[in-house]
mmCIF file of C-alpha atoms in Angstrom:
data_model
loop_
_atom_site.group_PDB
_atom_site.id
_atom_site.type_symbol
_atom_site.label_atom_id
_atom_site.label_comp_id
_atom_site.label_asym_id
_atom_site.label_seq_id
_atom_site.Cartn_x
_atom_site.Cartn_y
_atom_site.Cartn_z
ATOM 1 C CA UNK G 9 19.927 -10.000 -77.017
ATOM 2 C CA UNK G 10 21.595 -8.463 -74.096
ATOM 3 C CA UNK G 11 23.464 -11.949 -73.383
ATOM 4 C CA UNK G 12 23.778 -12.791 -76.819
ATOM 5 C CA UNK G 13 25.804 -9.221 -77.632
ATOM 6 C CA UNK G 14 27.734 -8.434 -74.138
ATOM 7 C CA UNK G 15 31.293 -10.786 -75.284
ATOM 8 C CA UNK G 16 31.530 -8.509 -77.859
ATOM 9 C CA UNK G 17 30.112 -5.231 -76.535
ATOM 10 C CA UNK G 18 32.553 -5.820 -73.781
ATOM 11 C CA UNK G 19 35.387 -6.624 -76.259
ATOM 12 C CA UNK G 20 35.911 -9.861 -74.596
ATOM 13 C CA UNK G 21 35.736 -8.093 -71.114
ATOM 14 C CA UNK G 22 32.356 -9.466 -69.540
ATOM 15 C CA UNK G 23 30.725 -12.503 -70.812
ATOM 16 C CA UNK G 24 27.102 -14.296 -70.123
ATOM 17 C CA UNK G 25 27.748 -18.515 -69.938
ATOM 18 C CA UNK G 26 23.631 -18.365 -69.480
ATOM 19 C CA UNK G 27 22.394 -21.992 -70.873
ATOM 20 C CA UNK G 28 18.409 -21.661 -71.323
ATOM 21 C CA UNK G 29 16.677 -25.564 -71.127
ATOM 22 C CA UNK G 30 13.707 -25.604 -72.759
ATOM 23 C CA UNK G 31 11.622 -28.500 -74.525
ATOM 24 C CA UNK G 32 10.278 -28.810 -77.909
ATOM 25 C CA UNK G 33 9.582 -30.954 -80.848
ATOM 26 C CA UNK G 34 6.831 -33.699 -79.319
ATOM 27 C CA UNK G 35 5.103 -33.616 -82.716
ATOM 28 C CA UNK G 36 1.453 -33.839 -81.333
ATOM 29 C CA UNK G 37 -0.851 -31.174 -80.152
ATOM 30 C CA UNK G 38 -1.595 -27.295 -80.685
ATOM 31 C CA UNK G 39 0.975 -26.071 -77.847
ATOM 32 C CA UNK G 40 3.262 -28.683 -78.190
ATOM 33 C CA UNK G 41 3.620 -29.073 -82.009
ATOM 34 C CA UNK G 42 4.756 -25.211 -82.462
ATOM 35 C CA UNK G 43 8.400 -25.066 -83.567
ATOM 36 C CA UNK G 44 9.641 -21.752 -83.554
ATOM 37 C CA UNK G 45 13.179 -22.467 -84.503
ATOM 38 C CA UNK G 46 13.454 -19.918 -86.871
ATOM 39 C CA UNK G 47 12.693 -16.868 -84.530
ATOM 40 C CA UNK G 48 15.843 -18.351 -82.500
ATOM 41 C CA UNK G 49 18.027 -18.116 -84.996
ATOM 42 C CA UNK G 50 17.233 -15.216 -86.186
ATOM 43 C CA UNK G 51 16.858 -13.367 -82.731
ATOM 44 C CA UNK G 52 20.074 -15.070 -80.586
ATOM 45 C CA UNK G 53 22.622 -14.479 -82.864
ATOM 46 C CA UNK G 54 25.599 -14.734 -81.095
ATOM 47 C CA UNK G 55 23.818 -18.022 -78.796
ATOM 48 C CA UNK G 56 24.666 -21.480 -79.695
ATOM 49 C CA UNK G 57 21.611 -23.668 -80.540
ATOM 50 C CA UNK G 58 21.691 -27.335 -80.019
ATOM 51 C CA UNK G 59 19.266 -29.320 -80.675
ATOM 52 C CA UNK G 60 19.795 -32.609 -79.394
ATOM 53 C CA UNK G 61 17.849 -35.764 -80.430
ATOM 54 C CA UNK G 62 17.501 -37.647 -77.628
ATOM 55 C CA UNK G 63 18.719 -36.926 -73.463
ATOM 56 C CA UNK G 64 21.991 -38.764 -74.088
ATOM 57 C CA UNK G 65 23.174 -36.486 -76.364
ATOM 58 C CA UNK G 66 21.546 -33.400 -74.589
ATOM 59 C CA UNK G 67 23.734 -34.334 -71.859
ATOM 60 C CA UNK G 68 26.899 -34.420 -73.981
ATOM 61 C CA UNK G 69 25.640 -31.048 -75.284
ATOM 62 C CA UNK G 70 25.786 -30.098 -71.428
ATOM 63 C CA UNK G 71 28.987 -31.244 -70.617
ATOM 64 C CA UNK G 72 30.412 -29.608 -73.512
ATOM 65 C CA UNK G 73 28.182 -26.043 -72.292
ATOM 66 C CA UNK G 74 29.562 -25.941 -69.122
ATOM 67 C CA UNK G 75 33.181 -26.192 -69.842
ATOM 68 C CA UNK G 76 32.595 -22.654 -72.329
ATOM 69 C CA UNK G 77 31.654 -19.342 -71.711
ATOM 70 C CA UNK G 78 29.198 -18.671 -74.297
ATOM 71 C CA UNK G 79 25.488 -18.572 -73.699
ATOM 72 C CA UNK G 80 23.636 -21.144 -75.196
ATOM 73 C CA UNK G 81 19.781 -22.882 -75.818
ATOM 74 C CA UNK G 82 19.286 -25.964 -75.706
ATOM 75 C CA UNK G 83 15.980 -27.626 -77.355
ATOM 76 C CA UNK G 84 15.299 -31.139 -75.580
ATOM 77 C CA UNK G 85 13.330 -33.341 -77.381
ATOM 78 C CA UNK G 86 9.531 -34.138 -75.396
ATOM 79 C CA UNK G 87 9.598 -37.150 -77.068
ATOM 80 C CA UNK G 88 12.916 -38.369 -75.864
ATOM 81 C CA UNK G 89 11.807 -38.147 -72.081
ATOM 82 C CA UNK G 90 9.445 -41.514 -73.250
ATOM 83 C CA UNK G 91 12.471 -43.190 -74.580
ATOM 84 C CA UNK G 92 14.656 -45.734 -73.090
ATOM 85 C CA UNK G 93 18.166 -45.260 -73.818
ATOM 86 C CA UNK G 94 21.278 -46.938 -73.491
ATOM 87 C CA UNK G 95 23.259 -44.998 -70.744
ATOM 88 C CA UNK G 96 26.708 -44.769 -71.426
ATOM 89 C CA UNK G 97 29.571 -45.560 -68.832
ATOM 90 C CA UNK G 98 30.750 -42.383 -68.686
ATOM 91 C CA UNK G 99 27.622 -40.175 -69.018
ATOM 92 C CA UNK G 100 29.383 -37.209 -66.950
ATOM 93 C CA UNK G 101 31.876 -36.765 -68.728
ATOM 94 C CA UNK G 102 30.688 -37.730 -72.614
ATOM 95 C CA UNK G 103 30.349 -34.314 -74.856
ATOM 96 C CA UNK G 104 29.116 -33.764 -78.381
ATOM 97 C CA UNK G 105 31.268 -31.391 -79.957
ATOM 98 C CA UNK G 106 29.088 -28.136 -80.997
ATOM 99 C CA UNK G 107 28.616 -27.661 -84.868
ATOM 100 C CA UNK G 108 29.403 -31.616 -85.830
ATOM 101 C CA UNK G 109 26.500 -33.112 -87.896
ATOM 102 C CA UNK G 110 26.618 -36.672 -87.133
ATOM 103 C CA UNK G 111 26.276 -39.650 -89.818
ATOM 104 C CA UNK G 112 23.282 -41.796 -87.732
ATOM 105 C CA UNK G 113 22.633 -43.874 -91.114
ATOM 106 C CA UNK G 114 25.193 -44.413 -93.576
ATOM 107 C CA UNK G 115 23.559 -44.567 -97.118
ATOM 108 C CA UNK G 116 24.104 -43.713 -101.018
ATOM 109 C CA UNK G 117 21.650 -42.748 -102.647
ATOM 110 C CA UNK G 118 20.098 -39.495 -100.575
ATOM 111 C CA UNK G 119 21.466 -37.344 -98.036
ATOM 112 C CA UNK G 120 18.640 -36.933 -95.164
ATOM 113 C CA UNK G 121 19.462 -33.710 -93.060
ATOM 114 C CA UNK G 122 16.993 -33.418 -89.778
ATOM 115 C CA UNK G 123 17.262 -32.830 -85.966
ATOM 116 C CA UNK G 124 15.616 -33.382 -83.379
ATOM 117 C CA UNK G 125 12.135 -35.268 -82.995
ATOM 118 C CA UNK G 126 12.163 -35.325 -86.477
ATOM 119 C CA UNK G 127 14.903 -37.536 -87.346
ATOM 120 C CA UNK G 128 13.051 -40.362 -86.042
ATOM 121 C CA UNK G 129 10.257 -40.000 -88.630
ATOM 122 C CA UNK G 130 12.858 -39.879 -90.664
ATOM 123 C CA UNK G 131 14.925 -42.985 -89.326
ATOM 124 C CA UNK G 132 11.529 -44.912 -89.545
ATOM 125 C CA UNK G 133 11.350 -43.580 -93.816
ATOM 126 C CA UNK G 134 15.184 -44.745 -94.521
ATOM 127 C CA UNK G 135 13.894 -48.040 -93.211
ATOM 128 C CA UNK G 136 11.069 -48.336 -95.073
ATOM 129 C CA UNK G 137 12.631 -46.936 -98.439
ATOM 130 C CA UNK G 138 15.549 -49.953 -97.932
ATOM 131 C CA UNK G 139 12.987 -52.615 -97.514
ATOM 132 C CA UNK G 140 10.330 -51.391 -99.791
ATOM 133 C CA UNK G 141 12.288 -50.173 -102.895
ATOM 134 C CA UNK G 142 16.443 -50.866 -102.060
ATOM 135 C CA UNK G 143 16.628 -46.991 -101.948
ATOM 136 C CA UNK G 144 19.960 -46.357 -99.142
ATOM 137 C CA UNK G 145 19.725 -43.046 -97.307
ATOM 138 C CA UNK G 146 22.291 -41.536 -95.237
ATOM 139 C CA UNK G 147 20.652 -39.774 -92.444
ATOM 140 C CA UNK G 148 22.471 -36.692 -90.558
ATOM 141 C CA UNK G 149 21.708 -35.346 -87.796
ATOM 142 C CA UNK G 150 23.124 -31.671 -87.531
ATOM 143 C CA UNK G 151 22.809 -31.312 -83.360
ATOM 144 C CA UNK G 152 23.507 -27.699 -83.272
ATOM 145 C CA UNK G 153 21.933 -24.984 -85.887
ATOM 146 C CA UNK G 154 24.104 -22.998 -84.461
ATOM 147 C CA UNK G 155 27.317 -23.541 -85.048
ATOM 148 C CA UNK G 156 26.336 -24.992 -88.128
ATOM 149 C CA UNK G 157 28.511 -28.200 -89.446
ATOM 150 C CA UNK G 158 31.476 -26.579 -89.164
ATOM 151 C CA UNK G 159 33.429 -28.801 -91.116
ATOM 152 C CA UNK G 160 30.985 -29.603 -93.812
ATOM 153 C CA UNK G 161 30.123 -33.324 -92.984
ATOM 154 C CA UNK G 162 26.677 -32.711 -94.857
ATOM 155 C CA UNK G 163 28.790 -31.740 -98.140
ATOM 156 C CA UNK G 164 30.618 -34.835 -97.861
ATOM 157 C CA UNK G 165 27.705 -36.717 -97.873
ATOM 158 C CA UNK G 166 26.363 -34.932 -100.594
ATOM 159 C CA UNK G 167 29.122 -35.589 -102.538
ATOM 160 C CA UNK G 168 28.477 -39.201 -102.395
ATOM 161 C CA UNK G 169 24.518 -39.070 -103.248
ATOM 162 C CA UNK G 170 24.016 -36.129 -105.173
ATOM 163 C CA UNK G 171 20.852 -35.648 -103.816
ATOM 164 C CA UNK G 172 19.606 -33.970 -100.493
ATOM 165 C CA UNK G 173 16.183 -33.436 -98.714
ATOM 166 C CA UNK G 174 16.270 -31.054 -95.433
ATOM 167 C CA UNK G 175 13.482 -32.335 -93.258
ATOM 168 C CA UNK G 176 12.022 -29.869 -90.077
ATOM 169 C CA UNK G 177 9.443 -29.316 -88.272
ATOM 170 C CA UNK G 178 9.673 -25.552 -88.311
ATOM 171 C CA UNK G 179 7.585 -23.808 -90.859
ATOM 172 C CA UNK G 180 8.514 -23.260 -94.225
ATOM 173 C CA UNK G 181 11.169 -21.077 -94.832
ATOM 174 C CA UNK G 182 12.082 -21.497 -91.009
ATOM 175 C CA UNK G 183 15.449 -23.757 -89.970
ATOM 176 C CA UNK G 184 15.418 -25.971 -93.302
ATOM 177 C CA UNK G 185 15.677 -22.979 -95.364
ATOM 178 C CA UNK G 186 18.285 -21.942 -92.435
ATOM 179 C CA UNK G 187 20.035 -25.461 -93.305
ATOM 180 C CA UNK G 188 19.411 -25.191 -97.170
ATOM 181 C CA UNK G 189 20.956 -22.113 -97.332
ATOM 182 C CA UNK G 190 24.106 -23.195 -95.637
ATOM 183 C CA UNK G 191 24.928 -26.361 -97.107
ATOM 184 C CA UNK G 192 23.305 -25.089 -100.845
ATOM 185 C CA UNK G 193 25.134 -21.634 -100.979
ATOM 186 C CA UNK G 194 27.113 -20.806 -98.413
ATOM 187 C CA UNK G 195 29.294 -24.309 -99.148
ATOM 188 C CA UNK G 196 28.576 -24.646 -102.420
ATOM 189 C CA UNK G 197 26.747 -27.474 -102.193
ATOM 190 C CA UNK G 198 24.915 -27.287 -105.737
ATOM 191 C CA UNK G 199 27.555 -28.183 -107.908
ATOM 192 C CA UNK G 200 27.201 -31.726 -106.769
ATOM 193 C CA UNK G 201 23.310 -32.050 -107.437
ATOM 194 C CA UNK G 202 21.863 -34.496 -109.524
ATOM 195 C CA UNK G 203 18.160 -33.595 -108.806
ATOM 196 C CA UNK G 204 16.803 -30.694 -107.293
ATOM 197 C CA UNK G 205 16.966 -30.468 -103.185
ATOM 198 C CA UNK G 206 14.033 -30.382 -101.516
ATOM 199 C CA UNK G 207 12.569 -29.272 -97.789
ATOM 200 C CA UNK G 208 9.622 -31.148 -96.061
ATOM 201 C CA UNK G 209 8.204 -28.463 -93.479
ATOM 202 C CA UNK G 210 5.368 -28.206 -91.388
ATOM 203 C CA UNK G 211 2.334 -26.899 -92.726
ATOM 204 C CA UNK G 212 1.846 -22.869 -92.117
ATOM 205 C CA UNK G 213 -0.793 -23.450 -89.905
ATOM 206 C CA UNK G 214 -0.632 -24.796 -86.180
ATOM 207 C CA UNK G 215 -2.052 -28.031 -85.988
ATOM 208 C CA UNK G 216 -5.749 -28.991 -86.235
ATOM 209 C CA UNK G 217 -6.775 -30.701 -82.610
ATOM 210 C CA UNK G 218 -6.166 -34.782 -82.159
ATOM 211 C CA UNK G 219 -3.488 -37.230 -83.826
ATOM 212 C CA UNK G 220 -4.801 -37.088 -87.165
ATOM 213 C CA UNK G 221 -4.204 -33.503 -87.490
ATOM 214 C CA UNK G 222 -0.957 -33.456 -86.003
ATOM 215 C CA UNK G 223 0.394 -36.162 -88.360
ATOM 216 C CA UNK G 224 -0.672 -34.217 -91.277
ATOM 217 C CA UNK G 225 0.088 -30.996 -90.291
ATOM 218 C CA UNK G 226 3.595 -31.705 -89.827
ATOM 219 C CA UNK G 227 6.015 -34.550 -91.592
ATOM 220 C CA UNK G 228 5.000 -37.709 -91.679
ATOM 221 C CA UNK G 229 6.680 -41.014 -92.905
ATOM 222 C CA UNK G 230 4.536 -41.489 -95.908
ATOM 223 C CA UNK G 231 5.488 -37.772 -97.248
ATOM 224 C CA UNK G 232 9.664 -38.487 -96.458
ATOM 225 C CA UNK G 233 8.994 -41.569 -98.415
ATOM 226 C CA UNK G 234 6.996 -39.893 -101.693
ATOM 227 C CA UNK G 235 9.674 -37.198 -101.510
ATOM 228 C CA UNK G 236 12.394 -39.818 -101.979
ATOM 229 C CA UNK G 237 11.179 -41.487 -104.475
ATOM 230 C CA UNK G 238 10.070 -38.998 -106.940
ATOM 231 C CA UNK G 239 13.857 -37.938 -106.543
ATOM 232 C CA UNK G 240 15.120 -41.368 -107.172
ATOM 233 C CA UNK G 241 13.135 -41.308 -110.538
ATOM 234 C CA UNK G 242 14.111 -38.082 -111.824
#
């Protein structure tokens, strides 16, 4: 709180460019599967939080860190240290802008809004729904809760599909509430609704012990997929 507040405490005087690295979102296990997003964002106003979804964007989110003054969190992804990526030429000096959502699968029938480990559930879902039933989804992944899509991407989007599903790992009423509430209210994004939105949380539980309770305690491709569909028929 101290860091969060002293910019404007100081009135611009002082200011705290502290960057916190921490890890999250591995999906499996009691102390790994906790996702306490919304206790950041409601406790560090005045921090920017980036999620990132894999270490190649993490490192843009680094690059763009360093060059502010502001302090920030970022939430690496345990299950992007397992991941081979494709390493960019110019890794040191690639950023990701903060509060720009980015379009990761262009679609037109649903608007998919995730982060994080989660997105890749979700990534494997849009795949499935285009094989299995022709359903297109356009998949966004927002990168930073806070700033929050600055420039209302995910309203674009939902312009085009009139229909949206906020998926997180949090627990309900945590960071996709956080994300409903911006994109539903705050940019008036239920004017362009053809079906209701929906969230897919974790349960309000931590997870039971071992895979099975993990994949059930949190989302899982088979619930993204139900979801989907029972909005494509309404």
């Amino acid at each position: 709180d101290d860091a969060a507040s002293l910019h404007w405490r100081s009135k611009g005087r002082q200011a705290a460019p502290l960057i916190v690295r921490t890890r999250g979102h591995r999906l499996e296990g009691i102390w790994h599967s906790g996702s306490p997003m919304a206790l950041m964002l409601s406790a560090l106003r005045g921090f920017h939080i980036c999620v990132p979804r894999n270490m190649v964007q993490a490192v843009g989110l680094y690059n763009t860190l360093l060059e502010g003054n502001d302090p920030a969190v970022v939430v690496e992804s345990l299950n992007g240290y397992r991941l081979k990526e494709r390493l960019p030429s110019n890794l040191l000096e690639y950023k990701v802008p903060l509060g720009i959502p980015e379009i990761v699968r262009e679609g037109e029938d649903v608007t998919v809004v995730t982060y994080g480990s989660t997105l890749r559930i979700v990534m494997e879902a849009a795949e499935s729904l285009q094989q299995l039933s022709g359903i297109s989804c356009e998949v966004v992944d927002v990168q930073t809760l806070m700033p929050f899509d600055r420039h209302h991407l995910i309203l674009q989007s939902l312009k085009k599909t009139n229909r949206i599903l906020f998926v997180d790992e949090d627990v309900p009423g945590g960071a996709a509430a956080y994300m409903y509430n911006h994109v539903m209210e705050l940019q008036d994004g239920y004017r362009y609704l053809d079906v209701a939105p929906r969230t897919i949380t974790g349960s309000p539980h931590r997870p039971s012990y071992g895979s099975d309770g993990d994949y059930f305690s949190k989302p899982n491709t088979e619930q993204i997929i139900d979801t989907v569909r029972k909005m494509m028929s309404e």
